[in-house]
Structures are given as C-alpha cells and as structure tokens.
mmCIF file of C-alpha atoms in Angstrom:
data_model
loop_
_atom_site.group_PDB
_atom_site.id
_atom_site.type_symbol
_atom_site.label_atom_id
_atom_site.label_comp_id
_atom_site.label_asym_id
_atom_site.label_seq_id
_atom_site.Cartn_x
_atom_site.Cartn_y
_atom_site.Cartn_z
ATOM 1 C CA MET A 10 -30.957 -20.299 25.346
ATOM 2 C CA GLY A 11 -29.120 -21.216 28.515
ATOM 3 C CA THR A 12 -30.042 -19.489 31.741
ATOM 4 C CA ILE A 13 -28.460 -19.420 35.135
ATOM 5 C CA SER A 14 -30.585 -20.903 37.885
ATOM 6 C CA ASP A 15 -30.829 -19.369 41.330
ATOM 7 C CA ASN A 16 -28.385 -21.930 42.735
ATOM 8 C CA THR A 17 -25.891 -21.601 39.931
ATOM 9 C CA CYS A 18 -23.243 -19.812 42.013
ATOM 10 C CA LEU A 19 -23.404 -20.893 45.609
ATOM 11 C CA PRO A 20 -21.234 -19.059 48.179
ATOM 12 C CA GLN A 21 -19.464 -20.967 49.874
ATOM 13 C CA ALA A 22 14.257 -10.882 43.652
ATOM 14 C CA SER A 23 14.279 -10.266 40.035
ATOM 15 C CA ALA A 24 15.140 -13.428 38.175
ATOM 16 C CA LYS A 25 16.345 -14.080 34.649
ATOM 17 C CA THR A 26 13.743 -13.709 31.960
ATOM 18 C CA GLU A 27 12.018 -16.786 30.696
ATOM 19 C CA GLY A 28 13.817 -16.555 27.378
ATOM 20 C CA GLN A 29 17.153 -16.395 29.194
ATOM 21 C CA SER A 30 16.266 -19.389 31.338
ATOM 22 C CA HIS A 31 15.413 -21.566 28.340
ATOM 23 C CA LEU A 32 18.607 -20.575 26.560
ATOM 24 C CA ALA A 33 20.631 -21.144 29.695
ATOM 25 C CA GLU A 34 19.197 -24.638 30.014
ATOM 26 C CA ALA A 35 19.958 -25.378 26.385
ATOM 27 C CA LYS A 36 23.467 -23.825 26.603
ATOM 28 C CA PRO A 37 24.637 -24.459 30.165
ATOM 29 C CA GLY A 38 28.190 -23.500 29.273
ATOM 30 C CA ILE A 39 27.153 -19.885 28.821
ATOM 31 C CA GLU A 40 25.936 -19.600 32.412
ATOM 32 C CA ALA A 41 28.454 -21.995 33.957
ATOM 33 C CA GLY A 42 31.609 -20.300 32.771
ATOM 34 C CA GLY A 43 31.914 -22.372 29.621
ATOM 35 C CA ALA A 44 31.810 -19.459 27.210
ATOM 36 C CA ALA A 45 35.095 -20.606 25.681
ATOM 37 C CA ASP A 46 33.289 -23.641 24.302
ATOM 38 C CA TYR A 47 31.255 -21.421 21.985
ATOM 39 C CA PRO A 48 32.271 -19.003 19.215
ATOM 40 C CA ALA A 49 32.594 -15.389 20.342
ATOM 41 C CA ASP A 50 29.929 -14.220 17.902
ATOM 42 C CA LEU A 51 27.425 -16.771 19.287
ATOM 43 C CA LEU A 52 27.930 -15.517 22.834
ATOM 44 C CA GLN A 53 27.667 -11.910 21.675
ATOM 45 C CA ASN A 54 24.459 -12.626 19.755
ATOM 46 C CA TYR A 55 23.028 -14.383 22.781
ATOM 47 C CA ARG A 56 23.731 -11.406 25.033
ATOM 48 C CA GLN A 57 22.347 -8.954 22.479
ATOM 49 C CA LEU A 58 19.194 -11.046 22.178
ATOM 50 C CA CYS A 59 18.721 -11.068 25.958
ATOM 51 C CA GLU A 60 19.288 -7.313 26.180
ATOM 52 C CA ARG A 61 16.862 -6.640 23.339
ATOM 53 C CA PHE A 62 14.247 -8.865 24.944
ATOM 54 C CA GLN A 63 14.660 -7.050 28.263
ATOM 55 C CA ARG A 64 14.383 -3.619 26.608
ATOM 56 C CA THR A 65 11.247 -4.686 24.749
ATOM 57 C CA THR A 66 9.638 -6.046 27.908
ATOM 58 C CA ASN A 67 10.498 -2.905 29.879
ATOM 59 C CA ALA A 68 9.155 -0.685 27.087
ATOM 60 C CA LEU A 69 5.913 -2.661 27.046
ATOM 61 C CA ALA A 70 5.545 -2.267 30.818
ATOM 62 C CA SER A 71 6.296 1.462 30.626
ATOM 63 C CA ALA A 72 3.759 1.988 27.843
ATOM 64 C CA ALA A 73 1.088 0.083 29.764
ATOM 65 C CA HIS A 74 1.711 2.158 32.893
ATOM 66 C CA ASP A 75 1.613 5.407 30.887
ATOM 67 C CA LEU A 76 -1.768 4.434 29.417
ATOM 68 C CA LYS A 77 -3.386 3.670 32.778
ATOM 69 C CA THR A 78 -3.818 7.255 34.000
ATOM 70 C CA PRO A 79 -5.371 8.854 30.882
ATOM 71 C CA LEU A 80 -7.618 5.816 30.429
ATOM 72 C CA ALA A 81 -8.796 6.063 34.051
ATOM 73 C CA ILE A 82 -9.637 9.751 33.468
ATOM 74 C CA LEU A 83 -11.569 8.956 30.286
ATOM 75 C CA ASN A 84 -13.490 6.159 31.984
ATOM 76 C CA GLY A 85 -14.283 8.499 34.865
ATOM 77 C CA TYR A 86 -15.782 11.105 32.535
ATOM 78 C CA VAL A 87 -17.787 8.433 30.710
ATOM 79 C CA GLU A 88 -19.253 7.238 34.019
ATOM 80 C CA LEU A 89 -20.060 10.839 34.951
ATOM 81 C CA LEU A 90 -21.904 11.387 31.678
ATOM 82 C CA GLU A 91 -23.730 8.070 32.037
ATOM 83 C CA SER A 92 -24.965 9.090 35.501
ATOM 84 C CA GLU A 93 -26.627 12.166 33.869
ATOM 85 C CA LYS A 94 -25.331 14.390 36.666
ATOM 86 C CA LEU A 95 -24.223 16.850 33.977
ATOM 87 C CA GLY A 96 -27.587 16.779 32.241
ATOM 88 C CA PRO A 97 -30.108 14.349 30.747
ATOM 89 C CA LEU A 98 -29.200 12.147 27.765
ATOM 90 C CA ASN A 99 -31.407 11.102 24.895
ATOM 91 C CA GLN A 100 -31.570 7.453 23.839
ATOM 92 C CA ARG A 101 -28.961 7.798 21.106
ATOM 93 C CA GLN A 102 -26.532 9.519 23.463
ATOM 94 C CA LYS A 103 -27.017 6.751 26.016
ATOM 95 C CA GLU A 104 -26.160 4.150 23.384
ATOM 96 C CA ILE A 105 -22.980 6.009 22.416
ATOM 97 C CA ILE A 106 -21.946 6.385 26.063
ATOM 98 C CA GLY A 107 -22.571 2.668 26.552
ATOM 99 C CA ASP A 108 -20.326 1.827 23.590
ATOM 100 C CA MET A 109 -17.625 4.158 24.934
ATOM 101 C CA GLN A 110 -17.787 2.518 28.342
ATOM 102 C CA ALA A 111 -17.511 -0.982 26.869
ATOM 103 C CA SER A 112 -14.520 0.055 24.751
ATOM 104 C CA GLY A 113 -12.834 1.668 27.746
ATOM 105 C CA GLN A 114 -13.254 -1.482 29.817
ATOM 106 C CA ARG A 115 -11.875 -3.614 26.982
ATOM 107 C CA LEU A 116 -8.830 -1.361 26.660
ATOM 108 C CA GLN A 117 -8.344 -1.476 30.427
ATOM 109 C CA HIS A 118 -8.345 -5.274 30.222
ATOM 110 C CA PHE A 119 -5.676 -5.189 27.491
ATOM 111 C CA ILE A 120 -3.476 -2.924 29.601
ATOM 112 C CA GLN A 121 -3.855 -5.212 32.607
ATOM 113 C CA ASP A 122 -2.806 -8.176 30.444
ATOM 114 C CA PHE A 123 0.293 -6.288 29.307
ATOM 115 C CA LEU A 124 1.186 -5.437 32.898
ATOM 116 C CA SER A 125 0.682 -9.026 34.061
ATOM 117 C CA TYR A 126 2.722 -10.338 31.153
ATOM 118 C CA THR A 127 5.669 -8.035 31.856
ATOM 119 C CA VAL A 128 5.655 -8.834 35.587
ATOM 120 C CA LEU A 129 5.746 -12.549 34.808
ATOM 121 C CA GLU A 130 8.447 -12.123 32.177
ATOM 122 C CA THR A 131 10.765 -10.076 34.376
ATOM 123 C CA GLY A 132 10.445 -12.402 37.365
ATOM 124 C CA GLU A 133 8.929 -9.746 39.641
ATOM 125 C CA LEU A 134 5.877 -11.792 40.595
ATOM 126 C CA ARG A 135 5.508 -12.495 44.309
ATOM 127 C CA MET A 136 3.240 -15.088 45.877
ATOM 128 C CA GLN A 137 1.054 -14.201 48.858
ATOM 129 C CA TYR A 138 -0.232 -17.422 50.377
ATOM 130 C CA GLU A 139 -2.944 -17.251 53.008
ATOM 131 C CA VAL A 140 -5.072 -20.042 54.433
ATOM 132 C CA GLY A 141 -8.505 -19.669 52.898
ATOM 133 C CA ASP A 142 -11.639 -21.291 51.532
ATOM 134 C CA ILE A 143 -11.199 -22.140 47.850
ATOM 135 C CA ASN A 144 -14.980 -22.590 47.484
ATOM 136 C CA ALA A 145 -15.597 -19.010 48.592
ATOM 137 C CA SER A 146 -12.906 -17.711 46.240
ATOM 138 C CA LEU A 147 -14.338 -19.544 43.229
ATOM 139 C CA SER A 148 -17.888 -18.556 44.141
ATOM 140 C CA GLU A 149 -16.878 -14.887 44.174
ATOM 141 C CA VAL A 150 -15.418 -15.148 40.671
ATOM 142 C CA CYS A 151 -18.532 -16.952 39.511
ATOM 143 C CA ARG A 152 -20.774 -14.157 40.776
ATOM 144 C CA LEU A 153 -18.657 -11.538 39.008
ATOM 145 C CA TRP A 154 -18.994 -13.374 35.690
ATOM 146 C CA SER A 155 -22.653 -14.409 35.945
ATOM 147 C CA HIS A 156 -24.013 -11.194 34.409
ATOM 148 C CA ARG A 157 -21.737 -11.368 31.371
ATOM 149 C CA PHE A 158 -22.658 -15.000 30.788
ATOM 150 C CA GLN A 159 -26.356 -14.176 31.012
ATOM 151 C CA GLU A 160 -25.910 -11.365 28.491
ATOM 152 C CA LYS A 161 -24.345 -13.837 26.053
ATOM 153 C CA GLY A 162 -27.048 -16.448 26.604
ATOM 154 C CA LEU A 163 -24.713 -18.865 28.370
ATOM 155 C CA ALA A 164 -25.315 -20.959 31.486
ATOM 156 C CA LEU A 165 -22.603 -20.873 34.150
ATOM 157 C CA TYR A 166 -22.685 -23.472 36.928
ATOM 158 C CA PHE A 167 -20.644 -23.823 40.085
ATOM 159 C CA LEU A 168 -21.460 -25.813 43.223
ATOM 160 C CA ALA A 169 -19.252 -25.704 46.316
ATOM 161 C CA ASN A 170 -17.451 -28.960 47.114
ATOM 162 C CA GLU A 171 -17.753 -29.882 50.797
ATOM 163 C CA LYS A 172 -14.703 -32.170 50.550
ATOM 164 C CA LEU A 173 -12.420 -29.169 50.111
ATOM 165 C CA HIS A 174 -10.965 -27.779 53.325
ATOM 166 C CA ALA A 175 -9.032 -24.579 53.984
ATOM 167 C CA PHE A 176 -5.442 -24.538 52.730
ATOM 168 C CA PRO A 177 -2.841 -21.861 51.868
ATOM 169 C CA PHE A 178 -3.182 -20.353 48.388
ATOM 170 C CA ASP A 179 -2.875 -16.980 46.674
ATOM 171 C CA SER A 180 -6.544 -16.084 46.251
ATOM 172 C CA ALA A 181 -6.007 -13.077 43.949
ATOM 173 C CA LYS A 182 -3.874 -15.069 41.509
ATOM 174 C CA VAL A 183 -6.174 -18.097 41.573
ATOM 175 C CA GLN A 184 -9.109 -15.806 40.803
ATOM 176 C CA ARG A 185 -7.154 -14.268 37.926
ATOM 177 C CA VAL A 186 -6.526 -17.737 36.474
ATOM 178 C CA ILE A 187 -10.218 -18.636 36.779
ATOM 179 C CA SER A 188 -11.262 -15.320 35.222
ATOM 180 C CA ASN A 189 -8.989 -15.902 32.238
ATOM 181 C CA LEU A 190 -10.369 -19.412 31.761
ATOM 182 C CA LEU A 191 -13.972 -18.219 32.075
ATOM 183 C CA GLU A 192 -13.300 -15.397 29.638
ATOM 184 C CA ASN A 193 -11.858 -17.873 27.158
ATOM 185 C CA ALA A 194 -14.924 -20.114 27.558
ATOM 186 C CA SER A 195 -17.337 -17.191 27.107
ATOM 187 C CA LYS A 196 -15.599 -16.133 23.899
ATOM 188 C CA PHE A 197 -15.833 -19.460 22.131
ATOM 189 C CA THR A 198 -18.987 -21.066 23.530
ATOM 190 C CA PRO A 199 -22.006 -20.268 21.322
ATOM 191 C CA ALA A 200 -25.237 -18.858 22.762
ATOM 192 C CA GLY A 201 -27.270 -21.535 24.470
ATOM 193 C CA GLY A 202 -24.116 -23.305 25.629
ATOM 194 C CA THR A 203 -23.030 -24.225 29.136
ATOM 195 C CA VAL A 204 -19.878 -23.656 31.195
ATOM 196 C CA TRP A 205 -19.079 -25.545 34.402
ATOM 197 C CA LEU A 206 -16.681 -24.476 37.152
ATOM 198 C CA HIS A 207 -15.673 -27.362 39.394
ATOM 199 C CA ALA A 208 -13.117 -28.047 42.135
ATOM 200 C CA GLU A 209 -12.199 -31.284 43.917
ATOM 201 C CA PRO A 210 -9.433 -32.893 46.007
ATOM 202 C CA TYR A 211 -6.817 -34.570 43.823
ATOM 203 C CA MET A 212 -3.950 -37.028 44.250
ATOM 204 C CA TRP A 213 -1.128 -35.559 42.177
ATOM 205 C CA GLU A 214 1.481 -38.255 41.656
ATOM 206 C CA ARG A 215 4.452 -36.010 41.064
ATOM 207 C CA ARG A 216 7.726 -37.569 40.032
ATOM 208 C CA SER A 217 10.863 -36.976 42.061
ATOM 209 C CA ALA A 218 14.523 -37.622 41.366
ATOM 210 C CA ALA A 219 16.001 -40.876 42.602
ATOM 211 C CA LYS A 220 18.012 -40.849 45.843
ATOM 212 C CA PRO A 221 21.819 -40.813 45.715
ATOM 213 C CA GLY A 222 23.272 -44.250 45.056
ATOM 214 C CA MET A 223 20.300 -45.359 42.993
ATOM 215 C CA GLU A 224 20.142 -45.526 39.252
ATOM 216 C CA LYS A 225 19.255 -42.290 37.505
ATOM 217 C CA GLU A 226 15.573 -42.934 37.216
ATOM 218 C CA ARG A 227 12.472 -41.135 38.382
ATOM 219 C CA ARG A 228 10.035 -42.710 40.788
ATOM 220 C CA ARG A 229 6.512 -41.775 41.759
ATOM 221 C CA GLN A 230 5.916 -40.642 45.301
ATOM 222 C CA PRO A 231 3.430 -42.972 47.035
ATOM 223 C CA LEU A 232 0.270 -41.143 48.124
ATOM 224 C CA SER A 233 -2.322 -42.114 50.698
ATOM 225 C CA SER A 234 -4.435 -38.958 50.565
ATOM 226 C CA PRO A 235 -5.046 -36.004 48.226
ATOM 227 C CA ASN A 236 -2.148 -33.557 48.062
ATOM 228 C CA ALA A 237 -3.690 -31.053 45.651
ATOM 229 C CA VAL A 238 -6.874 -29.362 44.498
ATOM 230 C CA LYS A 239 -7.988 -29.739 40.900
ATOM 231 C CA VAL A 240 -9.995 -26.834 39.467
ATOM 232 C CA SER A 241 -11.646 -27.219 36.057
ATOM 233 C CA VAL A 242 -13.549 -25.036 33.608
ATOM 234 C CA SER A 243 -15.506 -27.012 31.009
ATOM 235 C CA ASP A 244 -17.562 -25.703 28.109
ATOM 236 C CA THR A 245 -19.707 -26.854 25.198
ATOM 237 C CA GLY A 246 -17.783 -24.855 22.603
ATOM 238 C CA PRO A 247 -16.252 -26.049 19.318
ATOM 239 C CA GLY A 248 -13.237 -27.659 20.984
ATOM 240 C CA ILE A 249 -9.532 -27.530 20.165
ATOM 241 C CA PRO A 250 -7.702 -29.921 17.801
ATOM 242 C CA PRO A 251 -5.107 -32.065 19.644
ATOM 243 C CA GLU A 252 -2.208 -30.558 17.686
ATOM 244 C CA TYR A 253 -2.883 -27.182 19.352
ATOM 245 C CA HIS A 254 -3.207 -28.373 22.966
ATOM 246 C CA LEU A 255 0.235 -26.989 23.833
ATOM 247 C CA GLU A 256 0.296 -23.994 21.496
ATOM 248 C CA VAL A 257 -2.859 -22.442 23.001
ATOM 249 C CA PHE A 258 -0.739 -21.506 26.037
ATOM 250 C CA ASP A 259 1.875 -19.691 23.940
ATOM 251 C CA ASP A 260 2.164 -15.907 24.064
ATOM 252 C CA PHE A 261 -0.076 -14.070 21.563
ATOM 253 C CA PHE A 262 -1.354 -17.350 20.075
ATOM 254 C CA ARG A 263 -4.758 -17.648 18.451
ATOM 255 C CA LEU A 264 -6.257 -20.720 16.864
ATOM 256 C CA PRO A 265 -6.200 -20.560 13.062
ATOM 257 C CA GLY A 266 -9.517 -19.266 11.794
ATOM 258 C CA THR A 267 -10.492 -17.559 15.067
ATOM 259 C CA GLU A 268 -8.397 -14.407 14.736
ATOM 260 C CA ASN A 269 -11.450 -12.284 13.881
ATOM 261 C CA GLN A 270 -13.925 -14.055 16.158
ATOM 262 C CA SER A 271 -12.891 -12.556 19.484
ATOM 263 C CA ASP A 272 -11.217 -9.629 21.158
ATOM 264 C CA GLY A 273 -7.930 -9.971 22.934
ATOM 265 C CA MET A 274 -4.299 -10.456 22.070
ATOM 266 C CA GLY A 275 -3.865 -14.130 22.829
ATOM 267 C CA LEU A 276 -2.372 -13.597 26.298
ATOM 268 C CA GLY A 277 -5.157 -14.894 28.559
ATOM 269 C CA LEU A 278 -4.176 -18.564 28.582
ATOM 270 C CA ALA A 279 -0.451 -17.752 28.525
ATOM 271 C CA ILE A 280 -0.823 -15.621 31.646
ATOM 272 C CA ALA A 281 -2.991 -18.269 33.325
ATOM 273 C CA ARG A 282 -0.385 -20.965 32.780
ATOM 274 C CA ARG A 283 2.460 -18.770 34.002
ATOM 275 C CA LEU A 284 0.526 -17.951 37.172
ATOM 276 C CA VAL A 285 -0.285 -21.606 37.849
ATOM 277 C CA ASN A 286 3.319 -22.659 37.245
ATOM 278 C CA ALA A 287 4.537 -19.871 39.534
ATOM 279 C CA MET A 288 2.338 -21.345 42.269
ATOM 280 C CA GLY A 289 3.966 -24.746 41.765
ATOM 281 C CA GLY A 290 0.935 -26.124 39.928
ATOM 282 C CA LYS A 291 0.109 -27.419 36.486
ATOM 283 C CA LEU A 292 -2.387 -26.321 33.802
ATOM 284 C CA TRP A 293 -3.523 -28.315 30.779
ATOM 285 C CA VAL A 294 -6.431 -28.742 28.364
ATOM 286 C CA GLU A 295 -8.466 -31.764 27.302
ATOM 287 C CA SER A 296 -10.468 -31.313 24.123
ATOM 288 C CA GLU A 297 -11.547 -32.726 20.789
ATOM 289 C CA PRO A 298 -13.052 -30.796 17.845
ATOM 290 C CA GLY A 299 -16.803 -30.465 18.328
ATOM 291 C CA ALA A 300 -16.697 -31.821 21.890
ATOM 292 C CA GLY A 301 -15.965 -28.695 23.917
ATOM 293 C CA CYS A 302 -12.943 -27.936 26.127
ATOM 294 C CA LYS A 303 -11.932 -28.729 29.665
ATOM 295 C CA PHE A 304 -9.142 -26.608 31.131
ATOM 296 C CA SER A 305 -7.848 -27.914 34.449
ATOM 297 C CA PHE A 306 -5.153 -26.817 36.869
ATOM 298 C CA LEU A 307 -3.688 -28.192 40.086
ATOM 299 C CA LEU A 308 -2.810 -26.357 43.286
ATOM 300 C CA LEU A 309 -0.728 -28.031 45.975
ATOM 301 C CA LEU A 310 -2.365 -28.243 49.403
ATOM 302 C CA LYS A 311 1.081 -27.514 50.850
ATOM 303 C CA PRO A 312 2.688 -25.071 48.411
ATOM 304 C CA SER A 313 6.421 -24.672 48.447
ATOM 305 C CA LEU A 314 7.657 -21.352 49.793
ATOM 306 C CA ASN A 315 10.316 -21.481 47.076
ATOM 307 C CA SER A 316 7.819 -21.519 44.206
ATOM 308 C CA SER A 317 9.288 -19.791 41.195
ATOM 309 C CA SER A 318 8.328 -16.141 40.845
ATOM 310 C CA LYS A 319 8.322 -16.690 37.096
ATOM 311 C CA GLY A 320 5.534 -18.623 35.412
ATOM 312 C CA LYS A 321 7.960 -20.556 33.280
ATOM 313 C CA THR A 322 6.190 -22.926 30.928
ATOM 314 C CA LYS A 323 6.926 -26.532 31.739
#
C-alpha cells in the first residue's frame, strides 16, 4: 500500500455561449448579416436552440444557487451533532453522522461543479492575475489532498521546482484545475498506486498567423527561453484508450464501463479544460490502456489580458 513520505508535499462582459460560438463559426453568415443565405426555418431553429440552451443553463444555475443555502444549514447541523455539543453519541450514531457528513460534502461538490459549469457557459468568468509563486500554490493543493489520498491507500508526490520563478497567474483557478485532476486520479488509481504532481518551465511553440503580404501559412514563433509553465498530474491507474483522449474533456462524459465506478457527473475534466483555455493555456492527456494517465496543462508566463472569459474547447 502506498504511503506519503514526510517530504511528499514540500511548501514552497457576458459573451455568447459556447454553443452559439461554435455555430457562429460554422455559419458565419448568421452573425455577419448573411441570414438571407439560409432558409428562414433554419435561422429560426438556430435562434430557438440558442434560447433554449440559455434557459437551460440559467435554470441549472438558479437550481444550484437555491440548493446552496439549505445544504449549508444541513451540513452545519451535522457538524454540530458530530461535535457532541448537544449530547454524547454512541458508536453507531457516530457512524451515521459520518456518512451524513460525507454525503453532504459530496452534494456540495456537485453543486459547485454546476455553478462553475454555468459560469463558464454563460461567459461570466473573470480572470484575476496576480504575480505569485506557482510552487506554493501547488504545494497548498497537495496538502489539502494528502489526507484523502492516504485514506485511499495512494501515494501523492510533489517537489517544488527551483527553476520556476514568480509570474502572473490566477491562483484560485489554477488550484481548481489541479484539484479536478487530482480528484480524477484518486478515483481511478487503485489502492497502492502513485500520483505525481509536477511543474516545470516549458517552451511552448505556439503558431501565429503569417504577416500581411505573405502566403496564408502559419509559422512557429522562434523561442530562446521558456514562455510557459507546464503542470502535470500522472498516475498509475488503468489508463485511457487513445480514441477517448478528446472525449474525456466533454461535458458529462464518462468512459464506457466506468459509469458505476465513481461518483460525479463527468464535469471535472470539462471544467478543468475550460478554465485552462480561459487562461490562454492548453490541457491534454497522454495515456495508453494499462499504462496510467498523464494530464498536462500549460500556463503562459505572460498571460494575455484579453484571455477569453469562456473556456471554449479548442
């Protein structure tokens, strides 16, 4: 059974919905005044679909908000009972209270996923970049997850990288991405397995459009030093078949045969990718069946202030 050594975690304006954006890209005439090029019923169906999508998203957000208050009250009473301030509990009662608390926390996590999903879908996400230490941010997440990994018999390792210097990033959103990736790893890595959290400087050779007057081709920008940070979460789980490497980031997607193996609604990776994309980064997975998974994402050392507020899948 894996254990965690003492040095395991070292400190160190509303936009169009994603669905509308994809349709607008596919049918530019609809957004660019070319409605006459399409049958009237097609344009009407398109608008009805967008309106229905928006109503559904708003209803989901409203329901999630309405559930937060009563759930917080229930969790508060459970904590009060667990503290035995209202009287002593026998062993059986303690077990029941423990189960209630775990269920309440799981439901709270679901609600938070719904809220995050709706914010990303409606384009209301806002970045808050501050110069900070990425090692300290990752170390904090690692400490928060260490207990859960120990309970599941998993080893979690993270060592600060001295080559990483302070740069502007949204710490809260980066930590949310890492948490979602660690949660995914903890779900599918069997007891006795290992999960690694790693960060390093990275030279991201992004492609840019050719200059005016040149042929319509895309050229790589020459790099002389790292322009990004690569953060990875690797595990010794069962792995993911190559044909699902893109689908795992889809909304509400679960790998065939794993539907009953874990809690959740299939939003963790979808939210992680949207957040990374909204920060101007990139998230992907490398995996083969039986060889574990490695989820990696890139963060620019000099993020653009015009990063999309939507985590549109690229």
